[in-house]
Coordinates of C-alpha atoms and ligand atoms in Angstrom, one line a residue:
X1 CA -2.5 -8.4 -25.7
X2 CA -4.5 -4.8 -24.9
X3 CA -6.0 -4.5 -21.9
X4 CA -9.7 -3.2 -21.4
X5 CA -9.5 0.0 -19.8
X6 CA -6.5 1.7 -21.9
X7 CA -4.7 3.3 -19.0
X8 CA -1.6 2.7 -17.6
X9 CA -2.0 -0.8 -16.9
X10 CA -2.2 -1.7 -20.5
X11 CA 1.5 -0.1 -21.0
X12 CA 3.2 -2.3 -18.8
X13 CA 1.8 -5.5 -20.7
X14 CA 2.8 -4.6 -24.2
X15 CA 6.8 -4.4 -24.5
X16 CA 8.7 -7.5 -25.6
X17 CA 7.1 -10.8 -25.4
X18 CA 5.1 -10.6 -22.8
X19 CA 1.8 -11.9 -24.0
X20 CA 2.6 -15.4 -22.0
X21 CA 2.6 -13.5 -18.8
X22 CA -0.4 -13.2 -16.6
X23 CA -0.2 -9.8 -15.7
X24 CA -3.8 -9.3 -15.2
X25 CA -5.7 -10.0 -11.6
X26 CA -8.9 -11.6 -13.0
X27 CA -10.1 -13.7 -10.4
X28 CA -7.9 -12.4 -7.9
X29 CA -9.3 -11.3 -4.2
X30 CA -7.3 -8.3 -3.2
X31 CA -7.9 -6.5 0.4
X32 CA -6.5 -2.9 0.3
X33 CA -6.1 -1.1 4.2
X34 CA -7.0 2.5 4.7
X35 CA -9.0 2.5 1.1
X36 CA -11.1 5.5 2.0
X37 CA -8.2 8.2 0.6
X38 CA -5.0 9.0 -1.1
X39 CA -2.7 5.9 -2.0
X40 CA -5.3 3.3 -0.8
X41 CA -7.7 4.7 -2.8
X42 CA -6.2 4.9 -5.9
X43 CA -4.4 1.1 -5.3
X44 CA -7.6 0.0 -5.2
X45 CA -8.9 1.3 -8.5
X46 CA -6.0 0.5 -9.8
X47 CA -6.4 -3.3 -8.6
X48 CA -9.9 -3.4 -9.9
X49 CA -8.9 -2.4 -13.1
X50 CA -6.8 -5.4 -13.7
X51 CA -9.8 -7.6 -12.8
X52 CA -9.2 -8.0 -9.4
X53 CA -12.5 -8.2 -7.1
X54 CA -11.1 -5.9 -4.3
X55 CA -12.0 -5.2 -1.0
X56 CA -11.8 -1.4 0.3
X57 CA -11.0 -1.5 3.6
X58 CA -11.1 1.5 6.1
X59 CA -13.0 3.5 8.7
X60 CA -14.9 6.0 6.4
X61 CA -17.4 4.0 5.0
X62 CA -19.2 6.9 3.1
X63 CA -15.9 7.8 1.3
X64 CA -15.5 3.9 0.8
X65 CA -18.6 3.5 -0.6
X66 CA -18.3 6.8 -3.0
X67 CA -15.3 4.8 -4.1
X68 CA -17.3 1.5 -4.7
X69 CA -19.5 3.7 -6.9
X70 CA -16.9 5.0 -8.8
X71 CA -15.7 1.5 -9.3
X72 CA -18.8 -0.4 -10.0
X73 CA -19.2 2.7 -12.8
X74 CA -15.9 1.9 -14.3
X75 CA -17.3 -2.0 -14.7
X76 CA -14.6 -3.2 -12.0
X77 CA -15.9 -5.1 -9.3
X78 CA -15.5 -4.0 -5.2
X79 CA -16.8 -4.2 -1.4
X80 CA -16.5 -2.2 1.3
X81 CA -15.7 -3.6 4.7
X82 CA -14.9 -1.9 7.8
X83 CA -11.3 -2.2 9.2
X84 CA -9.6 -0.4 12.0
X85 CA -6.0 -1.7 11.9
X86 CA -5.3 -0.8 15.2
X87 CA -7.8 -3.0 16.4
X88 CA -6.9 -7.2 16.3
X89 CA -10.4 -7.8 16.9
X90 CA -11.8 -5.9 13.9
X91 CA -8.9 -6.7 11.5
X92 CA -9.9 -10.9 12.2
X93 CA -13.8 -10.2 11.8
X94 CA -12.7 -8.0 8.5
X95 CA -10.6 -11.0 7.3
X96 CA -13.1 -13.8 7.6
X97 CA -15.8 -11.4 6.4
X98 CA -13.6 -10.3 3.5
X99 CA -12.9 -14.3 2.8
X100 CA -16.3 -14.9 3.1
X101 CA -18.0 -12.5 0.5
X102 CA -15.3 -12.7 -2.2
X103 CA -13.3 -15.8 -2.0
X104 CA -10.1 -16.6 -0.5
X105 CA -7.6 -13.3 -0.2
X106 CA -4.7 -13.4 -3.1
X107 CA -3.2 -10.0 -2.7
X108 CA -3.0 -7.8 0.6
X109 CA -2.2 -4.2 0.0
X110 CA -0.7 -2.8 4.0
X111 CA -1.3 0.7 3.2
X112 CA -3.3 2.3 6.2
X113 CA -0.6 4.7 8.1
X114 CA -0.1 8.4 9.3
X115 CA 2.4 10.9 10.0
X116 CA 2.9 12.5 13.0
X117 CA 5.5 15.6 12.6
X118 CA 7.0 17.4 15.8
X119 CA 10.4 18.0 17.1
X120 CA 11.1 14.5 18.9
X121 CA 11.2 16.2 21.9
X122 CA 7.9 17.0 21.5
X123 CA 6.8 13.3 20.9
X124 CA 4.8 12.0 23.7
X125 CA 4.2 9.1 24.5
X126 CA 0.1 9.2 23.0
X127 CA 2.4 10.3 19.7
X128 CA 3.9 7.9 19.6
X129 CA 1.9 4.7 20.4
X130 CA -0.8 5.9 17.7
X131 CA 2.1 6.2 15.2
X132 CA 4.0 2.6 15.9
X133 CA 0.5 1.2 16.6
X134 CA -1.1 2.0 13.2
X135 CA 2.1 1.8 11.1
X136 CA 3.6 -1.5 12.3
X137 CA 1.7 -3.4 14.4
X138 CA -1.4 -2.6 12.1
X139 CA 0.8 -4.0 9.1
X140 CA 1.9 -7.1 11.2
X141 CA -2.1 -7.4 12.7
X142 CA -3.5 -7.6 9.2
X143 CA -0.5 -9.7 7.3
X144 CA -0.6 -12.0 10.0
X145 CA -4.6 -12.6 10.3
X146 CA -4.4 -12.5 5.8
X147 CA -1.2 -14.8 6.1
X148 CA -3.2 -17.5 8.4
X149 CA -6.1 -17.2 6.2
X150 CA -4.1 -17.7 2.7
X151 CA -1.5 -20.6 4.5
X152 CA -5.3 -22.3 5.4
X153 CA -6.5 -22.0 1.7
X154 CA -3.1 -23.8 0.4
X155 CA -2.8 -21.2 -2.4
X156 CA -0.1 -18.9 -0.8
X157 CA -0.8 -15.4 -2.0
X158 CA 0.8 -12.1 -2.4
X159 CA 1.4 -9.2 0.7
X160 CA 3.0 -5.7 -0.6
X161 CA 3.6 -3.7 2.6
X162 CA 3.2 0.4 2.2
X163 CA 6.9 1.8 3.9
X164 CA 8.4 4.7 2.9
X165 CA 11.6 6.6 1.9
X166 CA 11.3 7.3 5.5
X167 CA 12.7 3.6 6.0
X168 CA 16.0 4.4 5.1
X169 CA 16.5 8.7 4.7
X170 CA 15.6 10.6 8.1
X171 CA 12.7 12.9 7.4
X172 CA 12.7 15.9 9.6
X173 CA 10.6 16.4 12.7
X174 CA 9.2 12.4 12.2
X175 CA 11.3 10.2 14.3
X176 CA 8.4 8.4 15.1
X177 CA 7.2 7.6 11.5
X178 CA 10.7 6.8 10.2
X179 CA 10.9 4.6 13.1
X180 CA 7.6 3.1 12.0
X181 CA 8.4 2.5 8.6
X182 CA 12.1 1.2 8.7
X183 CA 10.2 -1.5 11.1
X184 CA 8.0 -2.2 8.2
X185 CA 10.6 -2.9 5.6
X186 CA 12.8 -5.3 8.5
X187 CA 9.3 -7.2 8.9
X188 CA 8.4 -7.4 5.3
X189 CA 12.2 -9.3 5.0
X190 CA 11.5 -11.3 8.1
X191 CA 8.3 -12.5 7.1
X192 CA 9.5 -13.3 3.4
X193 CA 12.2 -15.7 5.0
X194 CA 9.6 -17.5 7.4
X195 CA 6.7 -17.8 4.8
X196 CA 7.7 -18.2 1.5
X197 CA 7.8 -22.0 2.3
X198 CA 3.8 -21.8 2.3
X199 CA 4.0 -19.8 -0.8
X200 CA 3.4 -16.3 0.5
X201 CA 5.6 -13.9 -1.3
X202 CA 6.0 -10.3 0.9
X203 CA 7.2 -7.3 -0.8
X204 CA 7.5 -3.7 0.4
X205 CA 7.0 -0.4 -2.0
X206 CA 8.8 2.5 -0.6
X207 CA 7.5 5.8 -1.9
X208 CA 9.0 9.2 -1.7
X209 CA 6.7 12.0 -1.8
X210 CA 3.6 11.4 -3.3
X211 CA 0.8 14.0 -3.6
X212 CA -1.7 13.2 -0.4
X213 CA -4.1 14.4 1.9
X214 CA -0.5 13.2 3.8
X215 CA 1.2 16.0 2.8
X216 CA -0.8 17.8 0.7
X217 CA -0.1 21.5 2.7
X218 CA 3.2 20.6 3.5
X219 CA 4.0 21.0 -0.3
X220 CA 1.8 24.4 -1.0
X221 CA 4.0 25.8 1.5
X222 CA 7.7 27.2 0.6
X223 CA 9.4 24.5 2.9
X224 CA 7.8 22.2 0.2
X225 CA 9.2 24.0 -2.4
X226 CA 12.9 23.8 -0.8
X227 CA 12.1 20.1 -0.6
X228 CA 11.2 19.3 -4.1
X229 CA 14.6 21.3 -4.6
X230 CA 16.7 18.1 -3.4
X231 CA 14.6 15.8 -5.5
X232 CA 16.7 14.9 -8.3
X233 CA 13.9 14.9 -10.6
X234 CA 12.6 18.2 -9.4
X235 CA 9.2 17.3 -8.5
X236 CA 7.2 15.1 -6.2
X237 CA 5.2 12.0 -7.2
X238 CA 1.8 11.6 -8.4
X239 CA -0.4 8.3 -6.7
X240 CA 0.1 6.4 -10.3
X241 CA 2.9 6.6 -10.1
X242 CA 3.1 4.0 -8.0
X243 CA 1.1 1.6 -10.5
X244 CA 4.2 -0.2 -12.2
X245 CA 5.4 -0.8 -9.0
X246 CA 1.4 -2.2 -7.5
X247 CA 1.3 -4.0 -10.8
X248 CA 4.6 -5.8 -10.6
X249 CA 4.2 -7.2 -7.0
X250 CA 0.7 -7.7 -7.2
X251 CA 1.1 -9.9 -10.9
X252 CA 3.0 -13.1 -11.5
X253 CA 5.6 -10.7 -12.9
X254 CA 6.8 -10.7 -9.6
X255 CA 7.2 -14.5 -8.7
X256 CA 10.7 -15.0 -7.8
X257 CA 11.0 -11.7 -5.9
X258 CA 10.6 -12.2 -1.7
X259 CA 11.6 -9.8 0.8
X260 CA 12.7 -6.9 -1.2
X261 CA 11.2 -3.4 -0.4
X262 CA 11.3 -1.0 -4.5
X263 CA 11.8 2.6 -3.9
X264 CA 9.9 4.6 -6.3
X265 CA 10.8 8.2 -5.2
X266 CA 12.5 10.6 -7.9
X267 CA 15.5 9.7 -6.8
X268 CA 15.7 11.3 -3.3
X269 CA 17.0 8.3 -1.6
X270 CA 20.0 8.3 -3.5
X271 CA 20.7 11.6 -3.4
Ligands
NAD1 P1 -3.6 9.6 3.6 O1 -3.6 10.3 4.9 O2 -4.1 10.3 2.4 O3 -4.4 8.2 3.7 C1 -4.1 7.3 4.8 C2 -5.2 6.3 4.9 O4 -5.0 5.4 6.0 C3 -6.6 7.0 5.1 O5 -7.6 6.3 4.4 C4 -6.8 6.7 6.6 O6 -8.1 6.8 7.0 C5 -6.2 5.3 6.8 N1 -5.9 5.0 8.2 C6 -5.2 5.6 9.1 N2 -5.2 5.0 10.3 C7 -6.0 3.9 10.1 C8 -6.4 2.8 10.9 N3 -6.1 2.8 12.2 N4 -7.2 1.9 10.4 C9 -7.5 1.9 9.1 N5 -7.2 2.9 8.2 C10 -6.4 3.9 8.7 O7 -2.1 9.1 3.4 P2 -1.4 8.5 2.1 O8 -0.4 9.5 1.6 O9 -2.4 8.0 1.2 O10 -0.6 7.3 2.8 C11 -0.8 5.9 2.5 C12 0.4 5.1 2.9 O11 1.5 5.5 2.1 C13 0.8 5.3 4.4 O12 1.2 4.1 4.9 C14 2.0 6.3 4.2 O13 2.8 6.2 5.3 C15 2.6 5.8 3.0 N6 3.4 6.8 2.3 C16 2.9 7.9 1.8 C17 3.7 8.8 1.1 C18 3.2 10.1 0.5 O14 4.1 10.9 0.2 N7 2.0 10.3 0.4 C19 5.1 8.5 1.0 C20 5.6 7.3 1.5 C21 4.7 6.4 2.1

């Protein structure tokens, strides 16, 4: 079975016999956080090129609805909504309104988060509340508002939280962010064990360096170079290549899989 965009997505659905399996998202309502740039972006055209009506969440609504252009140009189909995940108020009203417009929510991408690098000692207090507050309570804020909603509509759904390599390797000068995102990959377990009896499956990717506004000076600078140095594979990561992880845990590919957090990172962790 060929897919209708010829990209990526197309690859992963032709090896072995895997015609039976569903992987494309036709149908499906997905709700991507922090949509507006980098990996959110690109999740979300990626989502909407396996059929899935997504909705772009984020504060930037003129680089969300660039996006929607792009997509609607492509033939995939998307919304933009406005979501502050900091915010429980907004991230409720962005649920129902989300629900509302495009049907009940099957997939929830958690990907809205920042970095804040400085010596620990340097972390104040300010630092660290916008780091924790956007990173984990903003992923347990909009899982839990999505996971009501999807427990509601009886069809269980599909939640991949954004963590990091930072969840398990210590990143220099980021205490707080690798604080952050080892408490996303211990809630993405928790919530697994609690929920799967409503048939809500949550699932973590943990990327290493990918190419972002994130980092994007970080690496044009030597210290970046020295970095890529300890990569096994020499080099840092490009936003698809993320998709094969995205596709797996947002397709029924993924169905007996709960709880477990896929590192797609050049090998850095391991090394
Ligand atoms: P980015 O800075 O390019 O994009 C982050 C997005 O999150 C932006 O759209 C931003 O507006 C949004 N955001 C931030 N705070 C928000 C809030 N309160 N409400 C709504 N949206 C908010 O960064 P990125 O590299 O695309 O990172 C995306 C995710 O991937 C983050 O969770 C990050 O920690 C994670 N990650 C990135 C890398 C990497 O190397 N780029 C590696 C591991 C994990």
């Amino acid at each position: 079975m060929y897919g209708r965009y010829g990209s990526y997505v197309d690859t992963i659905v032709l090896p072995g016999n895997v015609t039976e399996i569903p992987y494309y998202l036709d149908g499906k309502v997905a709700l991507v956080t922090g949509a507006s740039r980098g990996l959110g972006r690109h999740f979300t055209r990626t989502l909407s090129r396996a059929g899935a009506k997504v909705a772009a969440c984020g504060r930037s609504q003129d680089l969300l609805q660039e996006l929607i252009g792009e997509i609607t140009a492509d033939g995939g189909s998307a919304r933009s909504f406005p979501l502050d995940v900091t915010n429980s108020a907004n991230v409720a009203a962005t649920v129902q309104s989300v629900t509302k417009t495009l049907g009940p929510i099957n997939i929830l991408v958690n990907n809205a988060g920042i970095a804040i690098t400085k010596p620990a000692l340097d972390v104040d207090e300010a630092d660290w509340d916008t780091v924790i507050d956007t990173n984990l309570k903003g992923v347990w804020l909009v899982g839990h508002a999505v996971a009501r909603a999807m427990v509601e509509n009886g069809n269980g759904g599909k939640i991949i939280n954004i963590a990091s390599i930072a969840s398990t390797t210590v990143l220099g000068r980021a205490s707080s962010y690798c604080a952050s995102k080892a408490g996303v990959t211990q809630l993405t377990r928790a919530l697994a064990v609690e929920w799967a009896r409503h048939g809500i499956q949550v699932n973590a990717i943990a990327p290493g360096y990918i190419r972002t506004d994130m980092n994007k000076e970080f690496f044009e600078s030597p210290l970046g170079d020295k970095v890529i140095e300890r990569i096994p594979q020499r080099k840092i990561g490009d936003p698809a290549d993320l998709d094969g992880a995205l596709m797996l845990l947002a397709s029924d590919a993924s169905r007996f899989m709960t709880g477990s957090t896929i590192l797609v990172d050049g090998g850095h962790d391991a090394s």
